[in-house]
Amino acid sequence: QVQLVETGGGSVQSGGSLRLSCAVSGNIGSRYCLGWFRQAPRKEREGVAVIDRAGSTSYEDSVKDRFTISQDSARATVYLQMSSLKPEDTGMYYCAASVAQWLCHGLRELYFGYWGQGTQVTVSS
């Protein structure tokens, strides 16, 4: 059974930084992709960043140059380093896993079958 557990959320002022972590357990296969999604109040969930097993990454346009996704395969953990945070980055952040590496870089949640419970990020102005 695949489980994803996020940690690292919190409250920060605009311009600050946070690092989210997601511990992955269980077998997600050899062609996996791990991603971060977020949902702001009264908005639909959107893809933020993904990384596949080979280390290729994709980002949503608004977070490019501010967020960095990385993984530690030995620790089965994926990270999201967030810098220069803005109030519009506020939301619940979810870690997700896909077994379809060839589909995940479009940042569509449709292709992610495993999800964590989420961690809240609040950025105040």
mmCIF file of N, CA and C in Angstrom, residues 16-65:
data_model
loop_
_atom_site.group_PDB
_atom_site.id
_atom_site.type_symbol
_atom_site.label_atom_id
_atom_site.label_comp_id
_atom_site.label_asym_id
_atom_site.label_seq_id
_atom_site.Cartn_x
_atom_site.Cartn_y
_atom_site.Cartn_z
ATOM 1 N N GLY A 16 9.200 35.211 2.500
ATOM 2 C CA GLY A 16 9.862 34.174 3.267
ATOM 3 C C GLY A 16 9.983 32.861 2.518
ATOM 4 N N SER A 17 10.485 31.853 3.230
ATOM 5 C CA SER A 17 10.730 30.538 2.636
ATOM 6 C C SER A 17 10.183 29.431 3.521
ATOM 7 N N LEU A 18 9.850 28.337 2.885
ATOM 8 C CA LEU A 18 9.443 27.117 3.580
ATOM 9 C C LEU A 18 9.922 25.932 2.752
ATOM 10 N N ARG A 19 10.161 24.823 3.437
ATOM 11 C CA ARG A 19 10.461 23.584 2.726
ATOM 12 C C ARG A 19 9.476 22.514 3.148
ATOM 13 N N LEU A 20 8.797 21.976 2.174
ATOM 14 C CA LEU A 20 7.877 20.873 2.408
ATOM 15 C C LEU A 20 8.584 19.554 2.123
ATOM 16 N N SER A 21 8.235 18.553 2.901
ATOM 17 C CA SER A 21 8.771 17.210 2.704
ATOM 18 C C SER A 21 7.619 16.234 2.565
ATOM 19 N N CYS A 22 7.866 15.192 1.814
ATOM 20 C CA CYS A 22 6.859 14.146 1.641
ATOM 21 C C CYS A 22 7.561 12.792 1.688
ATOM 22 N N ALA A 23 7.251 12.024 2.699
ATOM 23 C CA ALA A 23 7.811 10.686 2.841
ATOM 24 C C ALA A 23 6.918 9.692 2.112
ATOM 25 N N VAL A 24 7.521 8.908 1.251
ATOM 26 C CA VAL A 24 6.788 7.945 0.435
ATOM 27 C C VAL A 24 7.096 6.529 0.904
ATOM 28 N N SER A 25 6.076 5.745 1.154
ATOM 29 C CA SER A 25 6.260 4.340 1.506
ATOM 30 C C SER A 25 5.408 3.477 0.592
ATOM 31 N N GLY A 26 5.842 2.241 0.419
ATOM 32 C CA GLY A 26 5.137 1.346 -0.479
ATOM 33 C C GLY A 26 5.781 1.350 -1.856
ATOM 34 N N ASN A 27 5.286 0.499 -2.708
ATOM 35 C CA ASN A 27 5.874 0.314 -4.030
ATOM 36 C C ASN A 27 5.126 1.125 -5.089
ATOM 37 N N ILE A 28 5.801 2.120 -5.656
ATOM 38 C CA ILE A 28 5.175 2.906 -6.723
ATOM 39 C C ILE A 28 5.798 2.603 -8.077
ATOM 40 N N GLY A 29 6.558 1.519 -8.141
ATOM 41 C CA GLY A 29 7.070 1.075 -9.424
ATOM 42 C C GLY A 29 8.325 1.798 -9.839
ATOM 43 N N SER A 30 8.785 1.477 -11.042
ATOM 44 C CA SER A 30 10.051 2.012 -11.531
ATOM 45 C C SER A 30 9.876 3.192 -12.489
ATOM 46 N N ARG A 31 8.668 3.503 -12.868
ATOM 47 C CA ARG A 31 8.427 4.637 -13.777
ATOM 48 C C ARG A 31 7.525 5.657 -13.092
ATOM 49 N N TYR A 32 7.930 6.028 -11.912
ATOM 50 C CA TYR A 32 7.081 6.891 -11.101
ATOM 51 C C TYR A 32 7.358 8.370 -11.348
ATOM 52 N N CYS A 33 6.459 9.147 -10.858
ATOM 53 C CA CYS A 33 6.600 10.600 -10.854
ATOM 54 C C CYS A 33 6.022 11.070 -9.521
ATOM 55 N N LEU A 34 6.671 12.020 -8.908
ATOM 56 C CA LEU A 34 6.183 12.583 -7.652
ATOM 57 C C LEU A 34 5.904 14.057 -7.863
ATOM 58 N N GLY A 35 4.850 14.524 -7.243
ATOM 59 C CA GLY A 35 4.481 15.912 -7.496
ATOM 60 C C GLY A 35 3.898 16.596 -6.296
ATOM 61 N N TRP A 36 3.834 17.899 -6.403
ATOM 62 C CA TRP A 36 3.181 18.737 -5.410
ATOM 63 C C TRP A 36 2.042 19.492 -6.091
ATOM 64 N N PHE A 37 0.911 19.473 -5.433
ATOM 65 C CA PHE A 37 -0.262 20.200 -5.893
ATOM 66 C C PHE A 37 -0.715 21.115 -4.760
ATOM 67 N N ARG A 38 -1.506 22.103 -5.080
ATOM 68 C CA ARG A 38 -2.024 22.979 -4.031
ATOM 69 C C ARG A 38 -3.446 23.385 -4.362
ATOM 70 N N GLN A 39 -4.160 23.700 -3.285
ATOM 71 C CA GLN A 39 -5.529 24.166 -3.437
ATOM 72 C C GLN A 39 -5.733 25.379 -2.555
ATOM 73 N N ALA A 40 -5.973 26.504 -3.182
ATOM 74 C CA ALA A 40 -6.274 27.729 -2.456
ATOM 75 C C ALA A 40 -7.761 27.764 -2.128
ATOM 76 N N PRO A 41 -8.137 28.539 -1.133
ATOM 77 C CA PRO A 41 -9.555 28.658 -0.785
ATOM 78 C C PRO A 41 -10.400 29.053 -1.990
ATOM 79 N N ARG A 42 -11.458 28.323 -2.201
ATOM 80 C CA ARG A 42 -12.441 28.605 -3.257
ATOM 81 C C ARG A 42 -11.851 28.454 -4.655
ATOM 82 N N LYS A 43 -10.775 27.701 -4.770
ATOM 83 C CA LYS A 43 -10.185 27.456 -6.083
ATOM 84 C C LYS A 43 -9.973 25.961 -6.275
ATOM 85 N N GLU A 44 -9.809 25.576 -7.510
ATOM 86 C CA GLU A 44 -9.545 24.178 -7.802
ATOM 87 C C GLU A 44 -8.083 23.856 -7.499
ATOM 88 N N ARG A 45 -7.852 22.584 -7.247
ATOM 89 C CA ARG A 45 -6.486 22.145 -7.009
ATOM 90 C C ARG A 45 -5.679 22.253 -8.295
ATOM 91 N N GLU A 46 -4.423 22.686 -8.168
ATOM 92 C CA GLU A 46 -3.570 22.866 -9.338
ATOM 93 C C GLU A 46 -2.198 22.246 -9.098
ATOM 94 N N GLY A 47 -1.592 21.824 -10.184
ATOM 95 C CA GLY A 47 -0.245 21.274 -10.100
ATOM 96 C C GLY A 47 0.779 22.366 -9.905
ATOM 97 N N VAL A 48 1.757 22.107 -9.048
ATOM 98 C CA VAL A 48 2.801 23.077 -8.752
ATOM 99 C C VAL A 48 4.133 22.634 -9.355
ATOM 100 N N ALA A 49 4.521 21.399 -9.074
ATOM 101 C CA ALA A 49 5.805 20.910 -9.566
ATOM 102 C C ALA A 49 5.800 19.395 -9.542
ATOM 103 N N VAL A 50 6.536 18.797 -10.459
ATOM 104 C CA VAL A 50 6.679 17.346 -10.496
ATOM 105 C C VAL A 50 8.130 16.992 -10.782
ATOM 106 N N ILE A 51 8.504 15.784 -10.362
ATOM 107 C CA ILE A 51 9.822 15.256 -10.650
ATOM 108 C C ILE A 51 9.676 13.770 -10.906
ATOM 109 N N ASP A 52 10.349 13.281 -11.941
ATOM 110 C CA ASP A 52 10.249 11.852 -12.211
ATOM 111 C C ASP A 52 11.494 11.134 -11.703
ATOM 112 N N ARG A 53 11.503 9.830 -11.909
ATOM 113 C CA ARG A 53 12.581 9.028 -11.355
ATOM 114 C C ARG A 53 13.945 9.467 -11.893
ATOM 115 N N ALA A 54 13.975 9.918 -13.141
ATOM 116 C CA ALA A 54 15.226 10.350 -13.753
ATOM 117 C C ALA A 54 15.667 11.726 -13.282
ATOM 118 N N GLY A 55 14.800 12.414 -12.563
ATOM 119 C CA GLY A 55 15.142 13.744 -12.075
ATOM 120 C C GLY A 55 14.647 14.882 -12.941
ATOM 121 N N SER A 56 13.922 14.588 -14.000
ATOM 122 C CA SER A 56 13.357 15.651 -14.826
ATOM 123 C C SER A 56 12.224 16.335 -14.072
ATOM 124 N N THR A 57 12.177 17.645 -14.184
ATOM 125 C CA THR A 57 11.204 18.419 -13.428
ATOM 126 C C THR A 57 10.345 19.285 -14.340
ATOM 127 N N SER A 58 9.167 19.623 -13.833
ATOM 128 C CA SER A 58 8.286 20.572 -14.501
ATOM 129 C C SER A 58 7.640 21.437 -13.432
ATOM 130 N N TYR A 59 7.387 22.695 -13.774
ATOM 131 C CA TYR A 59 6.829 23.649 -12.813
ATOM 132 C C TYR A 59 5.667 24.419 -13.426
ATOM 133 N N GLU A 60 4.756 24.778 -12.561
ATOM 134 C CA GLU A 60 3.711 25.705 -12.951
ATOM 135 C C GLU A 60 4.352 27.075 -13.134
ATOM 136 N N ASP A 61 3.871 27.839 -14.093
ATOM 137 C CA ASP A 61 4.563 29.077 -14.477
ATOM 138 C C ASP A 61 4.757 30.058 -13.313
ATOM 139 N N SER A 62 3.790 30.175 -12.433
ATOM 140 C CA SER A 62 3.869 31.188 -11.383
ATOM 141 C C SER A 62 4.916 30.867 -10.315
ATOM 142 N N VAL A 63 5.409 29.628 -10.286
ATOM 143 C CA VAL A 63 6.380 29.272 -9.247
ATOM 144 C C VAL A 63 7.782 29.055 -9.802
ATOM 145 N N LYS A 64 7.912 29.119 -11.111
ATOM 146 C CA LYS A 64 9.250 28.957 -11.695
ATOM 147 C C LYS A 64 10.191 30.010 -11.117
ATOM 148 N N ASP A 65 11.405 29.625 -10.867
ATOM 149 C CA ASP A 65 12.449 30.500 -10.310
ATOM 150 C C ASP A 65 12.232 30.814 -8.834
#
